[in-house]
Coordinates of C-alpha atoms in Angstrom, one line a residue:
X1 CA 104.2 245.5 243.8
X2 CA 102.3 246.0 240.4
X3 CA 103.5 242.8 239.2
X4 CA 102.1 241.2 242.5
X5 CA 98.9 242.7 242.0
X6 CA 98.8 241.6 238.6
X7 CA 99.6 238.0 239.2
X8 CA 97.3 237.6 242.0
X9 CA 94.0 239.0 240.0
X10 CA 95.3 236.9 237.3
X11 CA 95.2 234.1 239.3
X12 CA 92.3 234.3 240.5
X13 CA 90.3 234.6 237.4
X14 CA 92.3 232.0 236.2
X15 CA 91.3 229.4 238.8
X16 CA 87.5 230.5 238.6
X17 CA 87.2 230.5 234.9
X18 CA 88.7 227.0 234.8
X19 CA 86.7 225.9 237.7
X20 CA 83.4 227.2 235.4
X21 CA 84.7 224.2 232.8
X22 CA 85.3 222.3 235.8
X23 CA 82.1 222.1 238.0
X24 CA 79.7 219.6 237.4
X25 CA 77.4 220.8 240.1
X26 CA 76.8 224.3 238.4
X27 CA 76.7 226.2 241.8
X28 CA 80.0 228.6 240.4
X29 CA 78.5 229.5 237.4
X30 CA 75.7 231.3 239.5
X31 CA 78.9 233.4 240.9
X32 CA 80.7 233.6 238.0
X33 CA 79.7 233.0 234.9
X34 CA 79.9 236.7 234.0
X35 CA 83.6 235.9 234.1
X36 CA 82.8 233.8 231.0
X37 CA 80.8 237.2 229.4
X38 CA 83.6 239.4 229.5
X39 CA 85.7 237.6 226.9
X40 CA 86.6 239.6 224.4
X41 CA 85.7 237.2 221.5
X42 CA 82.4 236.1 223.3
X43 CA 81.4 239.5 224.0
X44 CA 82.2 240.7 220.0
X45 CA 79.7 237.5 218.9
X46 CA 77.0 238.2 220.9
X47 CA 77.2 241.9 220.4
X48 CA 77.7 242.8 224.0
X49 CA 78.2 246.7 223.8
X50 CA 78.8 247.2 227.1
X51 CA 81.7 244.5 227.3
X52 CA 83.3 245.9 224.5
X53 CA 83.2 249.3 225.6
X54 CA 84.6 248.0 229.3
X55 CA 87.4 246.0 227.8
X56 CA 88.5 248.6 224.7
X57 CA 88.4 251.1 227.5
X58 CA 90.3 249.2 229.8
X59 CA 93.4 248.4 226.8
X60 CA 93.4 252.4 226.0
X61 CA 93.8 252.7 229.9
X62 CA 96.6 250.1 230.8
X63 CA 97.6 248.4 227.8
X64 CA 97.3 245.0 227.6
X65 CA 96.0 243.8 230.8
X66 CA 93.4 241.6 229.4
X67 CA 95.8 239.2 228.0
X68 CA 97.5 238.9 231.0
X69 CA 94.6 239.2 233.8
X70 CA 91.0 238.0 232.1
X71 CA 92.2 236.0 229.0
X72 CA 92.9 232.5 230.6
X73 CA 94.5 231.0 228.1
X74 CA 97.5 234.0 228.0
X75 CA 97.7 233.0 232.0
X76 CA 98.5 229.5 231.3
X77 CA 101.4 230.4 229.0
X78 CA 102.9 232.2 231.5
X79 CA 102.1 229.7 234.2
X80 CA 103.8 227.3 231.6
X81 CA 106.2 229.7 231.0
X82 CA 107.2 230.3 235.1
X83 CA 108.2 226.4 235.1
X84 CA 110.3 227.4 231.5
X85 CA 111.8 230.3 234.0
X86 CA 112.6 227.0 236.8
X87 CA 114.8 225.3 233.9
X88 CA 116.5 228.5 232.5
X89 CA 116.4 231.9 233.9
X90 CA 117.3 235.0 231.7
X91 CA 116.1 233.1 228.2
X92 CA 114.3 235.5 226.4
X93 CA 115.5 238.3 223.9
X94 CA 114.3 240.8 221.8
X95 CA 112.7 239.7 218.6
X96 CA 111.2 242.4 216.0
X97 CA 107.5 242.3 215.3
X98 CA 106.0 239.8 212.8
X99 CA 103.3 242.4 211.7
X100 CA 102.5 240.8 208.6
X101 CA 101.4 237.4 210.2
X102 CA 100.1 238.9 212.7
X103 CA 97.8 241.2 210.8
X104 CA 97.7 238.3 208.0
X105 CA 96.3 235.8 210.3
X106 CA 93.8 238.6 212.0
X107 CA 92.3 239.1 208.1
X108 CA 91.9 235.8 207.6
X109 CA 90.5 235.4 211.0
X110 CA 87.5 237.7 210.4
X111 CA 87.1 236.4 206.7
X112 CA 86.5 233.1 208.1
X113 CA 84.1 234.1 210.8
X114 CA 82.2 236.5 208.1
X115 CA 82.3 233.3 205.3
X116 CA 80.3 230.8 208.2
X117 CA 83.6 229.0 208.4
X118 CA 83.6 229.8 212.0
X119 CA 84.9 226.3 213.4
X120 CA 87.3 227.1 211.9
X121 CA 88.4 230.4 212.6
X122 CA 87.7 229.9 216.5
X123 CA 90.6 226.7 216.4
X124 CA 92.6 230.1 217.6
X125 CA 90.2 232.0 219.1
X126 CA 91.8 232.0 222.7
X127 CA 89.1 231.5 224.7
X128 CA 87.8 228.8 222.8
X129 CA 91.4 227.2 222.7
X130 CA 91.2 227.6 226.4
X131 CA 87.8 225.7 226.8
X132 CA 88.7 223.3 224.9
X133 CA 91.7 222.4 227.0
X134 CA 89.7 222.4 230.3
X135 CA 86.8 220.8 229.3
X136 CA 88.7 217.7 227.1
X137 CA 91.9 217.4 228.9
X138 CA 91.4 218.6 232.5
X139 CA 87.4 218.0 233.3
X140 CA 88.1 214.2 232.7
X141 CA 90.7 214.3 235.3
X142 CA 89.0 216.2 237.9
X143 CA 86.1 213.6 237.4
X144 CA 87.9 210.9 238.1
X145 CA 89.9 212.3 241.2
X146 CA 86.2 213.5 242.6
X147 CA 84.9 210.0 242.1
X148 CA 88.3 208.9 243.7
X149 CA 87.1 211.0 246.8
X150 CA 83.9 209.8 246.5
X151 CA 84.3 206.0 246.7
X152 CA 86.9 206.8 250.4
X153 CA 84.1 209.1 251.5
X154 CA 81.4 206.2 250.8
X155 CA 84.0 204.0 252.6
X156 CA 83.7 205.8 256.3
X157 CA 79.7 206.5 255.8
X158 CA 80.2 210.2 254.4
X159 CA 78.7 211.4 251.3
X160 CA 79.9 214.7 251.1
X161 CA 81.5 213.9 247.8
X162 CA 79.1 211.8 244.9
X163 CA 80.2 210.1 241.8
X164 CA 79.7 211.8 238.2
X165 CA 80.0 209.9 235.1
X166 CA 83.3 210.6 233.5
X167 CA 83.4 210.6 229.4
X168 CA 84.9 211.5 226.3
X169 CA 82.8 213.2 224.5
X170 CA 84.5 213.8 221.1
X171 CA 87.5 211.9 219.9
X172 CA 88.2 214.7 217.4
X173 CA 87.4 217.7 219.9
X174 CA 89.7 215.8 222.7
X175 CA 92.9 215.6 219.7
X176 CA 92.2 219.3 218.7
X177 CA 92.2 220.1 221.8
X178 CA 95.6 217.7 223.1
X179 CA 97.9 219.3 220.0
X180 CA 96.1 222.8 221.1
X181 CA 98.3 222.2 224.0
X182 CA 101.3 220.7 223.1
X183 CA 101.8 223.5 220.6
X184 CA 100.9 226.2 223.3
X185 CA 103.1 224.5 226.1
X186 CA 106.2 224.5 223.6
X187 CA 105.5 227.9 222.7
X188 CA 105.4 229.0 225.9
X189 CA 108.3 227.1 227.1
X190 CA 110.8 228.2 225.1
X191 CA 109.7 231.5 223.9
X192 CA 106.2 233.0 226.6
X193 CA 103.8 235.0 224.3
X194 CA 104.7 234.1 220.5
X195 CA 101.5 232.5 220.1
X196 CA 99.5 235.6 221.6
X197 CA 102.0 238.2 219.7
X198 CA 101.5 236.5 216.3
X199 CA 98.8 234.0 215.9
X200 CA 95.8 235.4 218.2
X201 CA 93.4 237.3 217.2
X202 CA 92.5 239.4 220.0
X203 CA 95.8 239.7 221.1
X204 CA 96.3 241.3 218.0
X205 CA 93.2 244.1 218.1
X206 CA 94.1 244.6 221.8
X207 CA 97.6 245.4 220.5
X208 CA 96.8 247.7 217.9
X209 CA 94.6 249.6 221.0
X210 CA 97.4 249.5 223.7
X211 CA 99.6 251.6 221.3
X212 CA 97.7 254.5 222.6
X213 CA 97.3 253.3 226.3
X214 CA 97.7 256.2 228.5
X215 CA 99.8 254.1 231.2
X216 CA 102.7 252.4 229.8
X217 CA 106.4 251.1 230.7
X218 CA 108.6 253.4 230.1
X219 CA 112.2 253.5 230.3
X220 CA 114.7 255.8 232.0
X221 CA 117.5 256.4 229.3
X222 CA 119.4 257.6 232.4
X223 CA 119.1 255.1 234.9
X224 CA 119.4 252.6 232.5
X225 CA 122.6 250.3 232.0
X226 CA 121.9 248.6 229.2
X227 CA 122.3 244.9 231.6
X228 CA 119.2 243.5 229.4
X229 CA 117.5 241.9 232.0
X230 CA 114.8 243.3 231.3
X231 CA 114.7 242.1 228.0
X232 CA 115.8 239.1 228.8
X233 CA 112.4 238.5 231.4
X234 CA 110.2 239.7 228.6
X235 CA 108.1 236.7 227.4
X236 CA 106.2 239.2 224.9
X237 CA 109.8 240.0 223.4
X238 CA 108.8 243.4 223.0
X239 CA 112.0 245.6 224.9
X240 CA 114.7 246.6 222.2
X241 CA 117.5 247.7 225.0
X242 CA 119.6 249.0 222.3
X243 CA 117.7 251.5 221.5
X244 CA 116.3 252.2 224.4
X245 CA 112.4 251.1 223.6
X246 CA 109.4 249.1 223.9
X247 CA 107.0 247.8 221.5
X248 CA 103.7 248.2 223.5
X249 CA 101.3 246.2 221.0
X250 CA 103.1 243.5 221.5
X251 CA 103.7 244.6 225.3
X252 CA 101.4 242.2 227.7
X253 CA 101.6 244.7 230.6
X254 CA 103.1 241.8 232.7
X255 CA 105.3 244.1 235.3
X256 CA 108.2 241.5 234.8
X257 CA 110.5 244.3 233.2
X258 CA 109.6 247.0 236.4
X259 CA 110.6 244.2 238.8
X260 CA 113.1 242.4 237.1
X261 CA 115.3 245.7 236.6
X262 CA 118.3 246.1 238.9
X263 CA 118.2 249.7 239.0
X264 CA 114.6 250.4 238.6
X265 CA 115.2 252.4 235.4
X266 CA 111.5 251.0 234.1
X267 CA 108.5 253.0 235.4
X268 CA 104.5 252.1 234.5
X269 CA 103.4 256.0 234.4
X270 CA 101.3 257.8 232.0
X271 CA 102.4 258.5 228.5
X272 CA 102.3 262.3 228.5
X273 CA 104.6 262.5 232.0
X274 CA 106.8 259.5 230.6
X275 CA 109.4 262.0 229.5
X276 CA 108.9 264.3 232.0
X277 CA 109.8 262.2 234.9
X278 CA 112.8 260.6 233.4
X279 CA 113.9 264.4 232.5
X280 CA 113.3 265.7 235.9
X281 CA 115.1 263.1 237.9
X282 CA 117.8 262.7 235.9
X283 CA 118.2 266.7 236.1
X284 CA 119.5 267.2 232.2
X285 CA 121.1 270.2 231.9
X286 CA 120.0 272.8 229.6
X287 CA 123.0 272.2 226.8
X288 CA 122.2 268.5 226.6
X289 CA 118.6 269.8 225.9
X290 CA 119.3 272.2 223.1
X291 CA 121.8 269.7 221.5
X292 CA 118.5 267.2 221.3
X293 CA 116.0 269.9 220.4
X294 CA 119.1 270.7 217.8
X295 CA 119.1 267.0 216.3
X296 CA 115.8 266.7 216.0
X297 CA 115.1 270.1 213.9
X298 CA 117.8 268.8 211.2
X299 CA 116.1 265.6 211.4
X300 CA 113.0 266.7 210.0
X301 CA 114.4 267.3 207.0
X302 CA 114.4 264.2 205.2
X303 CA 117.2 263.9 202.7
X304 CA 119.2 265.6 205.5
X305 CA 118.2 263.0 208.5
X306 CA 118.7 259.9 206.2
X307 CA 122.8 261.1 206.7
X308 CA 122.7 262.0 210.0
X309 CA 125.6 260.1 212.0
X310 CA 125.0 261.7 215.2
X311 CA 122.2 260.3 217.8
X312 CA 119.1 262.0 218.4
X313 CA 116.1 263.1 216.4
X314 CA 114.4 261.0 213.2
X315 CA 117.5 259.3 211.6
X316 CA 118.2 256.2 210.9
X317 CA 121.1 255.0 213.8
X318 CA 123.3 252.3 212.8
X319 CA 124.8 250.4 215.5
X320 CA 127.8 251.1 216.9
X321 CA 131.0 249.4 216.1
X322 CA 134.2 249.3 218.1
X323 CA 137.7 250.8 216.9
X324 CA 140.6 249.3 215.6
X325 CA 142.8 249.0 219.4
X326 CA 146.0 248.7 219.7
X327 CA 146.0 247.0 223.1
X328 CA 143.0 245.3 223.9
X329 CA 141.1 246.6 227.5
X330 CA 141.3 244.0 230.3
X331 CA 139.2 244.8 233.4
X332 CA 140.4 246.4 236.5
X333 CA 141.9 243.3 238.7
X334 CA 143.7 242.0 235.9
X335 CA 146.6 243.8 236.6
X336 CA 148.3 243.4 232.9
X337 CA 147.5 241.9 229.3
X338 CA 150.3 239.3 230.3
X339 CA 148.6 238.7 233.8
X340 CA 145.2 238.1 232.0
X341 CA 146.4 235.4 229.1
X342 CA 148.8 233.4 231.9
X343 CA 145.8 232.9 234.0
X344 CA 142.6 232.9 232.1
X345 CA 141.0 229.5 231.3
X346 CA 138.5 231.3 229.1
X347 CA 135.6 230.0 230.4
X348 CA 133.9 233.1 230.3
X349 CA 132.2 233.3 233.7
X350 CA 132.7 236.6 234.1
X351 CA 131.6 237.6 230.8
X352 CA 128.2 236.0 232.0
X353 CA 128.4 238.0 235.4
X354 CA 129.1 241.6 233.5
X355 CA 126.0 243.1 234.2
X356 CA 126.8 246.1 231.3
X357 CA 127.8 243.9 229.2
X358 CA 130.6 245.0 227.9
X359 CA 132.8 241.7 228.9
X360 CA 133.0 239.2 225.7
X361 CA 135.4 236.7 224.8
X362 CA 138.1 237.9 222.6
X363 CA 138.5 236.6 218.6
X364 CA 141.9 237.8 219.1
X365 CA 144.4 234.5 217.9
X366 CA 146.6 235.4 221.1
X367 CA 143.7 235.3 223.4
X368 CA 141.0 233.1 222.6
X369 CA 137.9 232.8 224.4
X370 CA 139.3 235.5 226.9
X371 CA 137.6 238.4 228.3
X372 CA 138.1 241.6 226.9
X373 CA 136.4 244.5 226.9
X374 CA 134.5 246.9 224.3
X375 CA 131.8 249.9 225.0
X376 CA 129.1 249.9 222.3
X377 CA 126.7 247.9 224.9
X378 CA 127.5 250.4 227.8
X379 CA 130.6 251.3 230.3
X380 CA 132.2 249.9 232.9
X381 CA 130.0 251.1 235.9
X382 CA 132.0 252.5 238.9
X383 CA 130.2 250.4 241.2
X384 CA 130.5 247.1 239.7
X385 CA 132.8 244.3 240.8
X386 CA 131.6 241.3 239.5
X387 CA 134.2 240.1 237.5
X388 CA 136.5 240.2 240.0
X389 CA 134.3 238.6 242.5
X390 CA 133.7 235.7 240.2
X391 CA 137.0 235.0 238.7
X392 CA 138.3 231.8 239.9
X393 CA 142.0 231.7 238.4
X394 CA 143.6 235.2 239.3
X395 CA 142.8 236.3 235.9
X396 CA 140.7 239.0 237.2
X397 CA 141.7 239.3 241.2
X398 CA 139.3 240.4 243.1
X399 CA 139.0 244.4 243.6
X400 CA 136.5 246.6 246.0
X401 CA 134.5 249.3 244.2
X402 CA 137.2 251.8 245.9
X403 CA 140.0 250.3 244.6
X404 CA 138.3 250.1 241.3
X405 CA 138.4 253.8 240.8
X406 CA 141.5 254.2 241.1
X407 CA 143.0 251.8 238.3
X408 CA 143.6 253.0 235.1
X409 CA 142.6 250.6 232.4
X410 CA 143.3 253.1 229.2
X411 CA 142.4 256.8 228.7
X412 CA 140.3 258.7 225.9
X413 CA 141.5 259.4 222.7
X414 CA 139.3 261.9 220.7
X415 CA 139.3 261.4 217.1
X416 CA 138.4 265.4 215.1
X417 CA 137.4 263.2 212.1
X418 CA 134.4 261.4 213.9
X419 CA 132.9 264.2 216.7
X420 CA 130.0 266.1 215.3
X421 CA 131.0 269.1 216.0
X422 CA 133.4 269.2 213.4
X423 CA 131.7 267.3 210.9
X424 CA 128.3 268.3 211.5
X425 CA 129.3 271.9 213.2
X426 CA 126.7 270.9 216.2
X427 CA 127.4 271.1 219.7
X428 CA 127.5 268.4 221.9
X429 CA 129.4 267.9 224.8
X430 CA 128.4 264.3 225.8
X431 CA 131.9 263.1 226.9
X432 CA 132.4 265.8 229.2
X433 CA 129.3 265.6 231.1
X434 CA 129.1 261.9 231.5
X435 CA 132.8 261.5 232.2
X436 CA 133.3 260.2 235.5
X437 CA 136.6 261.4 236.7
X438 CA 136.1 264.8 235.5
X439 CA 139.2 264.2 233.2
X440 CA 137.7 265.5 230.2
X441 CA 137.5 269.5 229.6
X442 CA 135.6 271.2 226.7
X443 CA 137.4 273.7 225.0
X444 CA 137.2 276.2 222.0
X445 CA 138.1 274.4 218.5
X446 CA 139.5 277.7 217.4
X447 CA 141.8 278.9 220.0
X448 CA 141.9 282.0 218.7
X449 CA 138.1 282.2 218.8
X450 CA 136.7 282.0 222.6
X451 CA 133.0 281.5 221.1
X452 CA 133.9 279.0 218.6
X453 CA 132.2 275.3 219.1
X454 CA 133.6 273.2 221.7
X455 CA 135.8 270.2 221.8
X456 CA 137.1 267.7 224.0
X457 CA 140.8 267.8 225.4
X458 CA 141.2 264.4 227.8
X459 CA 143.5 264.9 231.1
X460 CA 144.9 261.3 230.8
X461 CA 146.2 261.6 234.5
X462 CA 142.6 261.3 235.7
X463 CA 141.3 259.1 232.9
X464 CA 140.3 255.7 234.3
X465 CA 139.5 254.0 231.2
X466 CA 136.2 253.3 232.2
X467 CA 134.3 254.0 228.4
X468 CA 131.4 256.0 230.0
X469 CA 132.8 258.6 227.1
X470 CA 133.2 256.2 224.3
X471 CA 129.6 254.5 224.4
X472 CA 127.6 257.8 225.1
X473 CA 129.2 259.5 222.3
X474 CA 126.4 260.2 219.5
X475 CA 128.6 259.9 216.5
X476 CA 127.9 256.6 215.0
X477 CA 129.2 254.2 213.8
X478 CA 133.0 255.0 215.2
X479 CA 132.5 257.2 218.4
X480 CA 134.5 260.2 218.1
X481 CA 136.7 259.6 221.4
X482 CA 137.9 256.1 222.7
X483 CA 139.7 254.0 224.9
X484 CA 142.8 253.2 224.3
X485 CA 143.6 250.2 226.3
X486 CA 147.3 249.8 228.6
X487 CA 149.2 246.6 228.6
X488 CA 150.0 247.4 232.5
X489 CA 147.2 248.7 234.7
X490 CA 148.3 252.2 236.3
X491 CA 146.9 253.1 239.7
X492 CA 146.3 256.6 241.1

């Protein structure tokens, strides 16, 4: 719905400020020329206080709606960008910000402007990019189809249309304005906002702002299943699904994430109850609290967090890697290894289809190009079937959710060396709580000691294989329990 509301305010200013470039007869600029005033850029140079105010306040509100609602030329990228979305769906991806050129080109920017070289410095001034375009590439045209509908009108004795006198009125202007475009439309094409999230101006003050919005995306650790759609229908490039976060100066406010999502795990909420309402619904319990609160007070020490391997708090995370197996993990419906490697052609559709991506083809000499599966990227969901669904070789036969549950793929292997609570003596207790099948049990590491720190002890009877265990595990880089694949599926 958001995203609805955004697009159609967006696309309304859009068609009114281009119409203000387009009409001859100057009766829209009587309506709405203010929309022309309440440029950011415009409003800076002619010292419009009240503008200013309206439009910073606006950012600090909801981020950065301006550049996808007022500015017109960040609303033709993304109309450029839709048709890129017609050719190829899913194309973006997350790409770390370019704050040096970003905040390079903003310095040189306002030198320019302060110098007098102001021609210049507005060549990427985005409203000014945008005029250029509609008043040298698209005014011409609508000219000459309004003369085209003059001259029939004339023909049948109506003159509710009259000709206008259609020119060029700088060669120079007209090819500024024609590579203005091409660059944009490429840009836009193939990756949405890089020109606003690293060569404009304004995006870039507005960006710096909407890092202290009060309404922002958030995500929902919980809900979320690390598909990256999300991140792949960002055109600002801004959502890093590893780790769970978004970069909102480069975030456009767009609603394509809140939408887009699967399991609506992305909320637009204010940034003191962002927390709060992911907490609440998810109903964390109070040891999975204490063990975050716990990671977090080591962290603060410095020399202390910079050796941290366990998730949570102010260290630095490496990713995940996965463990040496000794059978590789086929999906549920493959039946065996064996089954898998006679049948599969490799061509990876179901890796494509895994919405958890945990599916990839195998480097594995034996089976090439086949799927198997690994858990740093998330677990197999109990829900999902869509490998099976998909499959079109018997590699993977197709299985109903209900079935699903009851194959076993592998069971968990804990590994003492790797869990925190032995390395780092902290409690945790991540495996157990998110296990699925309730197969895994915390009990004393001391046997002799009831109140000694707890560890995991995995009832493989009830172990599916499933990895919810293995990628939730905070120890990094090797989780501290695992699958460990079968060669023959069992079945409960």
């Amino acid at each position: 719905m958001l995203r609805k509301v955004r697009i159609a305010a967006a696309a309304v200013c859009f068609a009114l400020i281009t119409l203000l470039f387009l009409d001859f007869t100057g009766t829209l600029h009587a309506w709405f020329g203010w929309l022309a005033k309440v440029q950011l850029l415009p409003a800076v140079l002619a010292l419009n206080v009240g503008v200013i105010v309206f439009l910073v306040a606006l950012t600090l509100i909801f981020g950065r709606i301006y550049c996808s609602v007022i500015c017109p030329l960040g609303v033709m990228q993304d109309l450029i960008s839709w048709f890129g979305d017609k050719a190829k769906k899913n194309r973006f991806s997350y790409s770390p910000a370019k704050s040096w050129l970003r905040y390079g080109v903003l310095a040189l920017f306002v030198v320019a402007l302060v110098a007098g070289f102001a021609s210049i410095a507005l060549l990427i001034a985005p409203y000014s990019a945008y005029g250029r375009i509609a008043q040298n590439l698209l005014a011409p045209l609508w000219g000459w189809g309004n003369n085209l509908l003059a001259y029939f009108a004339e023909r049948v004795d109506s003159y509710t249309f009259y000709s206008t006198e259609v020119w060029i009125r700088n060669f120079a202007t007209l090819g500024v304005a024609a590579v203005t475009l091409v660059v944009l439309a490429v840009l836009a094409w193939r990756n949405g906002r890089t020109y606003c999230n690293t060569i404009c101006p304004v995006g870039t003050v507005l960006g710096f702002l909407s890092r202290f919005s009060l309404l922002k995306p958030v995500i929902d650790t919980e809900k979320c299943i690390n598909c990256n759609i999300c991140s792949k229908n960002c055109k600002a490039a801004c959502i890093d699904i590893p780790n769970h976060k978004i970069d909102y100066s480069r975030c456009v406010t767009c609603m394509n994430c809140i939408e887009k999502c699967p399991k609506k795990a992305i909320s637009y909420v204010m940034r003191p109850a962002a927390q709060k309402a992911a907490t609440a619904e998810a109903k964390v319990d109070t040891a999975r609290r204490n063990f975050l609160i716990g990671a977090g007070l080591v962290a603060a020490e410095a020399v202390r967090a910079q050796e941290m391997r366990g998730d949570g708090g102010y260290a630095v995370l490496v990713d995940k890697q996965a463990p040496d197996r000794e059978n590789p993990i086929t999906p549920p419906g493959s039946k065996s290894l064996r089954n898998l490697t006679a049948h599969c052609t490799g061509c990876q559709l179901c890796v494509a289809a895994c919405p958890t991506q945990i599916l990839r083809p195998s480097s594995d000499l034996k089976m090439f190009m086949q799927p198997t599966m690994s858990y740093e990227n998330g677990y197999c969901r109990p829900e999902c079937n869509k490998c099976s669904t998909v499959c079109p070789t018997g590699a993977i036969n197709l299985i109903s959710v209900a079935e699903k549950s009851s194959v076993q793929i592998g069971h968990a292997v804990w590994v003492k060396k790797n869990c925190i609570v032995v390395a780092d003596d902290k409690d945790c207790g991540n495996c157990e709580r998110h296990c699925l099948t309730k197969a895994i049990t915390m009990v004393p590491l001391d046997p002799a000691n009831p109140e000694s720190r707890k560890i995991p002890t995995v009832n493989e009877s009830l172990c599916i294989g499933c990895g919810a265990c293995e990628h939730l595990c905070p120890s990094r880089p090797f989780s501290a329990i695992y699958v460990k694949g079968y060669q023959s599926h069992l079945h409960n």
